Amino acid sequence: MKAYQSPDTITRAYEEAKTAYAAFGINTDKTIKAALDVPISIQCWQGDDVTGFEGASGISGGGILATGNYPGRARNGDELRADAEFAFTLIPGKKRFSLHMLYAEPEGKIPRDQLEPEHFKNWMTWSKKKKIPLDFNPSFFSHPMADSGYTLASADPKIRDFWIRHGKASRKIAAAFGANQGSASVNNIWIPDGSKDLPADRLSPRQRLRDALDEILAVKLDNKTITDTVESKLFGIGSEAYVVGSHEFYLGYAAAKQIRLCLDTGHFHPTETIADKISAALLFVPGLLIHFSRGLRWDSDHVAIYSDDLREVCREIARQKCFDRIDIALDFFDASINRIAAWTIGTRSLRKGLLEALLEPTRLLVDAEKAGRNHERLALMEELKTLPFSAVWDKLCLGAGVPAGVSWLGNVGEYEKTVLAKRT
Ligand code: RNT
Ligand code: ZN
């Protein structure tokens, strides 16, 4: 597609927009800086359909599923890092990169409960060089020990202990990342455990999960190097009737243990939004990790878009000014489209949502609310929707040195031709 913007037209439109926002008391220059400064943790697993480097051909025993077979999937660490680096040139603002245990690069095969920080040395070197801090996730799926559908909540002590050791190993690796990069690495525990059909005993698996988590978290680590989080889910493929790690389970657990809670936008009932949960949860847990994804019918992992849902969550974070208590991350995987485009679309949409949220003249809304002028509050909210936001977004891209508009599609097309097409 032909580029319809030039630096000149962007700058001219921006000057107009600046005046419009100034009328509401908003300084767009400052806001652009603030929006670029919020770190977004990009998920490595969009780059290879959550396959990892253990030789798997698909996800097994996990209740999640990447569908599609668009050509060009990254097949090893070097390809995944190269693809990510390329995507970074299209994505404005501060970035982090989130790994899974599946992406270890040991020489030879090392069982998942025995992996060490040294098996991630390629990643750590890359992270330092690129100044992209790493986050981490233990991988409780795609493994014969997960085939029963139960891991940390398994009734079989052999299976449970294996995954407890895995959970401990992952915290050690995350803490090593944190020390290497000088900022805490977020280590997020999500397990698939649950039942396809109606369980008779809902309690025992939850007791076992609680005890297993206690064991994993018993090892005290410096919170300057690691942030522990736990992620709930409503249902998965094969765990439709019951999920051990439900929202209530983890909300209770995180509050009791004073660790951060992960809310994934795709892990609730289709009409339920997490925006309203943030202010409530933050009264009782020290912080949150947000996984931005997009639920669509049975799937919780479509590419994040600039939806009402995403915008509402961003607004909530900005209104509460709680960026220091919220880690912002992406979690989607779509194998049916160009994976670099998927990263780019999802991350740019989230950055857009953050920018829009930070541009809100919240004071005006709150003042109207306090004074009982709710008609004014609603009128302002409606007006804000159509301010010349796209001009500010384009200016943000221009200033950050990434393509504005959809001209990045040209870059992706070129990369597809010269790099991805050669992977057969
Ligand atoms: C699954 C969870 C989890 C995973 C990733 C791969 O439903 O959302 O976060 O998507 O860890
Ligand atoms: Zn998630």
Short mmCIF file of C-alpha atoms and ligand atoms in Angstrom, two decimals:
data_model
loop_
_atom_site.label_atom_id
_atom_site.label_comp_id
_atom_site.label_asym_id
_atom_site.label_seq_id
_atom_site.Cartn_x
_atom_site.Cartn_y
_atom_site.Cartn_z
CA MET A 1 0.00 0.00 0.00
CA LYS A 2 1.19 3.53 -0.83
CA ALA A 3 2.26 5.58 2.18
CA TYR A 4 -0.25 8.38 2.60
CA GLN A 5 1.70 10.24 5.25
CA SER A 6 5.01 12.04 5.19
CA PRO A 7 6.90 13.48 8.17
CA ASP A 8 5.56 16.82 7.03
CA THR A 9 1.88 15.91 6.95
CA ILE A 10 2.25 14.11 10.28
CA THR A 11 3.83 17.14 11.91
CA ARG A 12 1.20 19.50 10.54
CA ALA A 13 -1.67 17.33 11.73
CA TYR A 14 0.05 16.97 15.08
CA GLU A 15 0.24 20.72 15.63
CA GLU A 16 -3.54 20.90 15.21
CA ALA A 17 -4.07 17.98 17.55
CA LYS A 18 -1.78 19.50 20.14
CA THR A 19 -4.02 22.56 20.28
CA ALA A 20 -7.14 20.46 20.60
CA TYR A 21 -5.78 18.47 23.54
CA ALA A 22 -4.35 21.61 25.15
CA ALA A 23 -7.91 22.94 25.36
CA PHE A 24 -8.55 20.05 27.77
CA GLY A 25 -5.37 20.80 29.72
CA ILE A 26 -3.34 17.98 28.19
CA ASN A 27 0.26 18.38 27.06
CA THR A 28 0.67 15.96 24.16
CA ASP A 29 4.48 16.19 24.00
CA LYS A 30 4.80 15.04 27.59
CA THR A 31 2.14 12.39 27.15
CA ILE A 32 3.89 10.86 24.15
CA LYS A 33 7.05 10.51 26.25
CA ALA A 34 5.10 8.92 29.09
CA ALA A 35 3.39 6.47 26.75
CA LEU A 36 6.69 5.41 25.21
CA ASP A 37 8.13 4.86 28.65
CA VAL A 38 5.72 2.13 29.74
CA PRO A 39 7.42 -1.25 29.25
CA ILE A 40 5.43 -3.85 27.33
CA SER A 41 6.57 -7.43 27.68
CA ILE A 42 6.29 -9.13 24.30
CA GLN A 43 5.66 -12.87 24.36
CA CYS A 44 8.30 -14.94 22.56
CA TRP A 45 5.78 -17.70 21.85
CA GLN A 46 3.90 -15.79 19.14
CA GLY A 47 7.07 -16.25 17.07
CA ASP A 48 6.80 -20.04 16.87
CA ASP A 49 3.24 -21.00 17.85
CA VAL A 50 4.27 -22.00 21.41
CA THR A 51 6.36 -24.85 19.99
CA GLY A 52 9.64 -24.29 21.82
CA PHE A 53 12.96 -25.97 21.22
CA GLU A 54 12.35 -29.39 22.71
CA GLY A 55 11.45 -30.94 19.38
CA ALA A 56 7.69 -30.79 19.88
CA SER A 57 5.43 -30.65 16.84
CA GLY A 58 2.51 -29.04 18.61
CA ILE A 59 1.10 -28.27 22.03
CA SER A 60 0.09 -31.33 24.00
CA GLY A 61 -1.40 -31.68 27.45
CA GLY A 62 -2.06 -28.04 28.01
CA GLY A 63 -5.51 -26.90 27.04
CA ILE A 64 -4.12 -24.24 24.72
CA LEU A 65 -3.81 -24.53 20.97
CA ALA A 66 -2.22 -22.48 18.22
CA THR A 67 -4.15 -22.99 14.99
CA GLY A 68 -2.98 -22.25 11.47
CA ASN A 69 0.10 -22.99 9.41
CA TYR A 70 1.28 -19.73 7.94
CA PRO A 71 4.78 -20.31 6.58
CA GLY A 72 7.92 -18.98 8.23
CA ARG A 73 7.72 -20.10 11.85
CA ALA A 74 10.96 -19.57 13.79
CA ARG A 75 12.58 -22.96 14.37
CA ASN A 76 15.39 -22.18 16.79
CA GLY A 77 16.78 -19.51 19.08
CA ASP A 78 18.67 -17.65 16.41
CA GLU A 79 15.62 -17.39 14.15
CA LEU A 80 13.34 -16.40 16.99
CA ARG A 81 15.74 -13.70 18.17
CA ALA A 82 16.21 -12.40 14.63
CA ASP A 83 12.44 -12.24 14.07
CA ALA A 84 11.90 -10.48 17.37
CA GLU A 85 14.64 -7.96 16.62
CA PHE A 86 13.01 -7.22 13.30
CA ALA A 87 9.60 -6.81 14.93
CA PHE A 88 11.17 -4.41 17.45
CA THR A 89 12.05 -2.04 14.58
CA LEU A 90 8.32 -1.67 13.87
CA ILE A 91 7.15 -1.31 17.45
CA PRO A 92 7.54 2.00 19.31
CA GLY A 93 8.42 2.31 22.98
CA LYS A 94 10.04 0.37 25.81
CA LYS A 95 10.02 -3.37 25.38
CA ARG A 96 10.69 -6.46 27.40
CA PHE A 97 10.65 -10.03 26.10
CA SER A 98 8.92 -12.90 27.79
CA LEU A 99 10.29 -16.45 27.55
CA HIS A 100 9.00 -19.84 28.53
CA MET A 101 11.00 -22.76 29.90
CA LEU A 102 10.36 -24.40 26.51
CA TYR A 103 12.87 -22.01 24.98
CA ALA A 104 15.97 -23.26 26.82
CA GLU A 105 18.95 -23.98 24.62
CA PRO A 106 20.91 -26.72 26.41
CA GLU A 107 23.49 -28.84 24.63
CA GLY A 108 21.74 -32.16 24.46
CA LYS A 109 18.52 -32.99 26.27
CA ILE A 110 18.04 -31.84 29.84
CA PRO A 111 14.79 -32.64 31.67
CA ARG A 112 12.60 -29.66 32.42
CA ASP A 113 13.02 -29.99 36.16
CA GLN A 114 16.79 -29.72 35.87
CA LEU A 115 17.23 -26.69 33.69
CA GLU A 116 19.50 -23.94 34.95
CA PRO A 117 20.17 -20.29 34.13
CA GLU A 118 23.18 -21.33 32.03
CA HIS A 119 20.79 -22.99 29.55
CA PHE A 120 19.47 -19.54 28.81
CA LYS A 121 22.84 -17.91 28.31
CA ASN A 122 22.14 -17.10 24.65
CA TRP A 123 19.04 -15.26 25.74
CA MET A 124 20.80 -13.42 28.53
CA THR A 125 23.63 -12.30 26.26
CA TRP A 126 21.12 -11.12 23.66
CA SER A 127 19.04 -9.35 26.29
CA LYS A 128 22.06 -7.43 27.58
CA LYS A 129 23.23 -6.52 24.11
CA LYS A 130 19.82 -5.36 22.93
CA LYS A 131 18.90 -3.83 26.30
CA ILE A 132 15.67 -5.82 26.30
CA PRO A 133 14.95 -7.19 29.80
CA LEU A 134 13.54 -10.70 30.01
CA ASP A 135 10.50 -12.08 31.79
CA PHE A 136 9.86 -15.76 32.33
CA ASN A 137 7.30 -18.54 32.56
CA PRO A 138 7.60 -22.13 33.73
CA SER A 139 6.06 -24.44 31.10
CA PHE A 140 3.52 -26.81 32.62
CA PHE A 141 2.33 -28.18 29.27
CA SER A 142 3.55 -29.88 26.07
CA HIS A 143 5.12 -32.64 28.10
CA PRO A 144 4.34 -36.32 28.79
CA MET A 145 4.13 -35.48 32.50
CA ALA A 146 1.24 -33.12 31.66
CA ASP A 147 -0.72 -35.56 29.53
CA SER A 148 -3.11 -36.51 32.33
CA GLY A 149 -4.29 -32.91 32.40
CA TYR A 150 -2.86 -32.41 35.87
CA THR A 151 0.54 -31.05 36.93
CA LEU A 152 0.95 -29.27 40.29
CA ALA A 153 -2.51 -30.47 41.32
CA SER A 154 -1.92 -34.07 40.28
CA ALA A 155 -2.86 -36.75 42.78
CA ASP A 156 0.25 -38.68 41.72
CA PRO A 157 3.15 -37.51 43.89
CA LYS A 158 5.69 -38.42 41.19
CA ILE A 159 4.03 -36.09 38.70
CA ARG A 160 3.43 -33.38 41.26
CA ASP A 161 7.01 -33.44 42.52
CA PHE A 162 8.39 -33.26 39.01
CA TRP A 163 6.42 -30.07 38.39
CA ILE A 164 7.31 -28.63 41.79
CA ARG A 165 10.98 -29.05 40.89
CA HIS A 166 10.19 -27.42 37.53
CA GLY A 167 8.55 -24.48 39.28
CA LYS A 168 11.56 -24.03 41.54
CA ALA A 169 13.95 -24.24 38.58
CA SER A 170 12.02 -21.53 36.76
CA ARG A 171 12.21 -19.13 39.69
CA LYS A 172 15.95 -19.62 39.84
CA ILE A 173 16.26 -18.85 36.14
CA ALA A 174 14.04 -15.76 36.39
CA ALA A 175 16.10 -14.47 39.31
CA ALA A 176 19.25 -14.95 37.23
CA PHE A 177 17.64 -12.90 34.44
CA GLY A 178 16.80 -10.22 36.98
CA ALA A 179 20.37 -10.06 38.26
CA ASN A 180 21.71 -9.99 34.69
CA GLN A 181 19.46 -7.16 33.56
CA GLY A 182 19.21 -5.13 36.75
CA SER A 183 15.41 -5.23 36.89
CA ALA A 184 13.12 -7.88 38.33
CA SER A 185 12.07 -10.59 35.92
CA VAL A 186 8.37 -11.42 36.13
CA ASN A 187 7.99 -15.18 36.64
CA ASN A 188 4.40 -16.13 35.88
CA ILE A 189 2.94 -19.45 36.95
CA TRP A 190 0.08 -20.74 34.85
CA ILE A 191 -0.93 -24.39 34.94
CA PRO A 192 -3.54 -26.09 32.76
CA ASP A 193 -4.89 -28.42 35.44
CA GLY A 194 -8.56 -29.19 35.18
CA SER A 195 -11.22 -31.59 34.11
CA LYS A 196 -13.14 -32.07 30.89
CA ASP A 197 -16.25 -33.21 32.68
CA LEU A 198 -17.91 -32.64 36.01
CA PRO A 199 -15.57 -33.51 38.85
CA ALA A 200 -16.92 -35.05 42.00
CA ASP A 201 -14.15 -33.61 44.12
CA ARG A 202 -13.34 -29.99 43.43
CA LEU A 203 -11.50 -29.45 46.67
CA SER A 204 -8.60 -31.91 46.80
CA PRO A 205 -6.87 -30.70 43.61
CA ARG A 206 -7.05 -27.13 44.94
CA GLN A 207 -5.53 -28.17 48.25
CA ARG A 208 -2.73 -29.92 46.38
CA LEU A 209 -2.17 -26.87 44.17
CA ARG A 210 -2.02 -24.58 47.20
CA ASP A 211 0.53 -26.83 48.89
CA ALA A 212 2.62 -27.22 45.73
CA LEU A 213 2.73 -23.44 45.21
CA ASP A 214 3.73 -23.02 48.84
CA GLU A 215 6.68 -25.33 48.24
CA ILE A 216 7.74 -23.56 45.06
CA LEU A 217 7.52 -20.12 46.64
CA ALA A 218 9.13 -21.16 49.92
CA VAL A 219 12.57 -20.43 48.50
CA LYS A 220 13.17 -16.76 49.35
CA LEU A 221 14.60 -14.77 46.46
CA ASP A 222 15.51 -11.10 46.21
CA ASN A 223 12.49 -9.19 44.90
CA LYS A 224 14.86 -6.90 43.03
CA THR A 225 15.51 -9.90 40.77
CA ILE A 226 12.15 -11.66 40.56
CA THR A 227 8.44 -10.83 40.70
CA ASP A 228 6.27 -13.90 41.31
CA THR A 229 2.84 -13.96 39.70
CA VAL A 230 0.04 -16.53 39.41
CA GLU A 231 -2.46 -16.69 36.53
CA SER A 232 -6.04 -17.95 36.63
CA LYS A 233 -8.27 -19.22 33.85
CA LEU A 234 -11.94 -19.93 33.33
CA PHE A 235 -11.58 -22.98 31.11
CA GLY A 236 -9.30 -24.57 28.55
CA ILE A 237 -9.58 -27.19 25.84
CA GLY A 238 -10.18 -30.38 27.77
CA SER A 239 -10.78 -28.52 31.02
CA GLU A 240 -14.22 -27.17 30.25
CA ALA A 241 -15.97 -28.28 33.41
CA TYR A 242 -13.39 -27.40 36.00
CA VAL A 243 -10.11 -25.50 36.28
CA VAL A 244 -8.17 -25.95 39.49
CA GLY A 245 -6.49 -22.54 39.28
CA SER A 246 -9.65 -20.48 38.98
CA HIS A 247 -9.88 -16.73 39.54
CA GLU A 248 -11.10 -17.09 43.10
CA PHE A 249 -8.35 -19.57 43.86
CA TYR A 250 -5.55 -17.28 42.73
CA LEU A 251 -7.08 -14.06 44.00
CA GLY A 252 -7.23 -15.67 47.40
CA TYR A 253 -3.78 -17.16 47.08
CA ALA A 254 -2.11 -13.95 45.90
CA ALA A 255 -3.77 -11.93 48.65
CA ALA A 256 -2.81 -14.45 51.33
CA LYS A 257 0.80 -14.71 50.14
CA GLN A 258 1.10 -11.07 49.09
CA ILE A 259 2.33 -11.86 45.60
CA ARG A 260 1.17 -10.37 42.31
CA LEU A 261 -1.88 -11.67 40.49
CA CYS A 262 -1.98 -12.16 36.73
CA LEU A 263 -5.20 -11.23 34.96
CA ASP A 264 -5.41 -12.40 31.34
CA THR A 265 -8.04 -10.48 29.36
CA GLY A 266 -9.08 -13.72 27.63
CA HIS A 267 -9.57 -15.79 30.78
CA PHE A 268 -13.01 -14.70 31.88
CA HIS A 269 -16.58 -15.01 30.73
CA PRO A 270 -17.00 -13.44 27.28
CA THR A 271 -18.86 -10.41 28.59
CA GLU A 272 -16.67 -9.98 31.64
CA THR A 273 -13.94 -7.35 31.46
CA ILE A 274 -10.95 -7.19 33.73
CA ALA A 275 -10.94 -3.37 33.82
CA ASP A 276 -13.28 -3.39 36.78
CA LYS A 277 -11.18 -5.92 38.69
CA ILE A 278 -8.04 -3.78 38.86
CA SER A 279 -9.09 -1.30 41.55
CA ALA A 280 -10.59 -4.08 43.65
CA ALA A 281 -7.64 -6.45 43.39
CA LEU A 282 -5.06 -3.74 44.04
CA LEU A 283 -6.57 -3.14 47.47
CA PHE A 284 -5.52 -6.62 48.49
CA VAL A 285 -2.59 -7.79 46.37
CA PRO A 286 0.74 -5.99 45.98
CA GLY A 287 0.47 -5.77 42.21
CA LEU A 288 -0.81 -7.24 38.99
CA LEU A 289 0.48 -8.69 35.77
CA ILE A 290 -1.86 -8.10 32.87
CA HIS A 291 -1.83 -10.45 29.91
CA PHE A 292 -3.37 -8.62 26.99
CA SER A 293 -4.91 -11.06 24.56
CA ARG A 294 -8.34 -11.31 22.96
CA GLY A 295 -10.92 -13.90 23.80
CA LEU A 296 -13.05 -15.02 20.89
CA ARG A 297 -15.70 -17.66 21.60
CA TRP A 298 -13.75 -20.67 22.91
CA ASP A 299 -10.32 -19.20 22.32
CA SER A 300 -8.55 -16.91 24.74
CA ASP A 301 -5.50 -16.12 22.63
CA HIS A 302 -6.36 -14.12 19.52
CA VAL A 303 -4.09 -11.20 18.64
CA ALA A 304 -4.76 -8.19 20.87
CA ILE A 305 -6.43 -5.32 19.06
CA TYR A 306 -7.36 -1.74 19.90
CA SER A 307 -10.70 -2.85 21.25
CA ASP A 308 -13.02 -1.26 23.81
CA ASP A 309 -11.87 -3.98 26.16
CA LEU A 310 -8.18 -3.18 25.79
CA ARG A 311 -8.79 0.57 25.92
CA GLU A 312 -10.85 0.27 29.08
CA VAL A 313 -8.09 -1.65 30.85
CA CYS A 314 -5.47 0.91 29.77
CA ARG A 315 -7.70 3.74 30.97
CA GLU A 316 -8.14 2.11 34.31
CA ILE A 317 -4.37 1.77 34.81
CA ALA A 318 -3.77 5.37 33.74
CA ARG A 319 -6.58 6.75 35.89
CA GLN A 320 -5.25 5.01 38.97
CA LYS A 321 -1.66 5.98 38.08
CA CYS A 322 -0.57 2.53 39.19
CA PHE A 323 2.05 1.78 36.54
CA ASP A 324 4.52 0.85 39.27
CA ARG A 325 2.20 -1.87 40.51
CA ILE A 326 1.25 -3.32 37.16
CA ASP A 327 3.40 -5.29 34.77
CA ILE A 328 2.03 -5.08 31.26
CA ALA A 329 2.46 -8.04 28.94
CA LEU A 330 1.02 -9.63 25.83
CA ASP A 331 -0.22 -13.18 25.52
CA PHE A 332 -1.57 -14.30 22.18
CA PHE A 333 -0.50 -16.76 19.54
CA ASP A 334 -1.90 -16.97 16.05
CA ALA A 335 -0.26 -19.36 13.61
CA SER A 336 -2.56 -18.43 10.74
CA ILE A 337 -1.01 -15.05 9.92
CA ASN A 338 2.48 -13.65 9.52
CA ARG A 339 3.83 -13.93 13.06
CA ILE A 340 5.86 -10.74 12.93
CA ALA A 341 2.77 -8.87 11.83
CA ALA A 342 0.90 -10.46 14.75
CA TRP A 343 3.50 -9.14 17.20
CA THR A 344 3.44 -5.75 15.52
CA ILE A 345 -0.35 -5.41 15.43
CA GLY A 346 -0.81 -6.56 19.03
CA THR A 347 1.96 -4.47 20.53
CA ARG A 348 1.18 -1.33 18.56
CA SER A 349 -2.48 -1.63 19.51
CA LEU A 350 -1.58 -1.88 23.16
CA ARG A 351 0.78 1.09 22.94
CA LYS A 352 -2.01 3.00 21.23
CA GLY A 353 -4.36 2.12 24.08
CA LEU A 354 -1.81 3.35 26.61
CA LEU A 355 -1.31 6.60 24.73
CA GLU A 356 -5.02 7.23 24.48
CA ALA A 357 -5.48 6.49 28.16
CA LEU A 358 -2.70 8.86 29.17
CA LEU A 359 -4.20 11.61 27.01
CA GLU A 360 -7.42 11.55 29.01
CA PRO A 361 -8.11 14.72 31.03
CA THR A 362 -9.21 12.57 33.96
CA ARG A 363 -9.37 15.55 36.30
CA LEU A 364 -12.19 17.09 34.31
CA LEU A 365 -14.18 13.86 34.45
CA VAL A 366 -13.63 13.41 38.16
CA ASP A 367 -14.49 17.04 38.90
CA ALA A 368 -17.76 16.71 37.02
CA GLU A 369 -18.47 13.50 38.87
CA LYS A 370 -17.73 14.98 42.28
CA ALA A 371 -19.97 17.93 41.57
CA GLY A 372 -22.82 15.63 40.59
CA ARG A 373 -22.76 16.80 36.95
CA ASN A 374 -22.88 13.34 35.49
CA HIS A 375 -24.27 14.62 32.19
CA GLU A 376 -21.05 16.62 31.83
CA ARG A 377 -18.95 13.55 32.65
CA LEU A 378 -20.74 11.57 29.94
CA ALA A 379 -20.57 14.40 27.40
CA LEU A 380 -16.81 14.74 27.95
CA MET A 381 -16.27 11.00 27.64
CA GLU A 382 -18.11 11.05 24.33
CA GLU A 383 -16.18 14.08 23.07
CA LEU A 384 -12.80 12.56 23.93
CA LYS A 385 -13.49 9.60 21.67
CA THR A 386 -13.26 11.74 18.55
CA LEU A 387 -10.41 14.10 19.37
CA PRO A 388 -7.65 13.92 16.70
CA PHE A 389 -5.97 11.00 18.42
CA SER A 390 -4.48 9.42 15.30
CA ALA A 391 -2.36 12.53 14.71
CA VAL A 392 -0.79 12.11 18.16
CA TRP A 393 -0.23 8.41 17.56
CA ASP A 394 1.47 9.10 14.20
CA LYS A 395 3.69 11.67 15.87
CA LEU A 396 4.62 9.12 18.54
CA CYS A 397 5.68 6.68 15.82
CA LEU A 398 7.59 9.34 13.93
CA GLY A 399 9.47 10.41 17.07
CA ALA A 400 10.23 6.81 18.03
CA GLY A 401 11.71 6.11 14.60
CA VAL A 402 9.21 3.42 13.58
CA PRO A 403 6.95 3.48 10.52
CA ALA A 404 3.70 5.42 10.93
CA GLY A 405 0.37 4.21 9.62
CA VAL A 406 0.48 0.81 7.97
CA SER A 407 3.65 1.46 6.02
CA TRP A 408 5.29 -1.19 8.24
CA LEU A 409 3.44 -3.77 6.14
CA GLY A 410 5.99 -3.07 3.41
CA ASN A 411 8.83 -3.90 5.80
CA VAL A 412 7.12 -7.13 6.84
CA GLY A 413 6.54 -8.08 3.20
CA GLU A 414 10.22 -7.59 2.46
CA TYR A 415 11.29 -9.67 5.48
CA GLU A 416 8.87 -12.38 4.45
CA LYS A 417 10.40 -12.53 1.00
CA THR A 418 14.04 -12.40 2.03
CA VAL A 419 13.99 -14.36 5.30
CA LEU A 420 10.80 -16.23 6.16
CA ALA A 421 10.20 -17.71 2.71
CA LYS A 422 13.51 -19.57 2.96
CA ARG A 423 12.35 -21.55 5.99
CA THR A 424 10.75 -24.67 4.64
C1 RNT B 1 -2.81 -19.93 28.94
C2 RNT B 1 -2.21 -18.78 29.67
C3 RNT B 1 -0.72 -18.69 29.58
C4 RNT B 1 -0.19 -19.08 28.22
C5 RNT B 1 1.26 -18.77 28.00
C6 RNT B 1 1.82 -19.53 26.85
O1 RNT B 1 -4.16 -19.86 28.87
O2 RNT B 1 -2.78 -17.59 29.22
O3 RNT B 1 -0.30 -17.45 29.98
O4 RNT B 1 -0.91 -18.50 27.19
O5 RNT B 1 1.96 -18.93 29.14
ZN ZN B 2 -2.03 -15.60 29.76
#
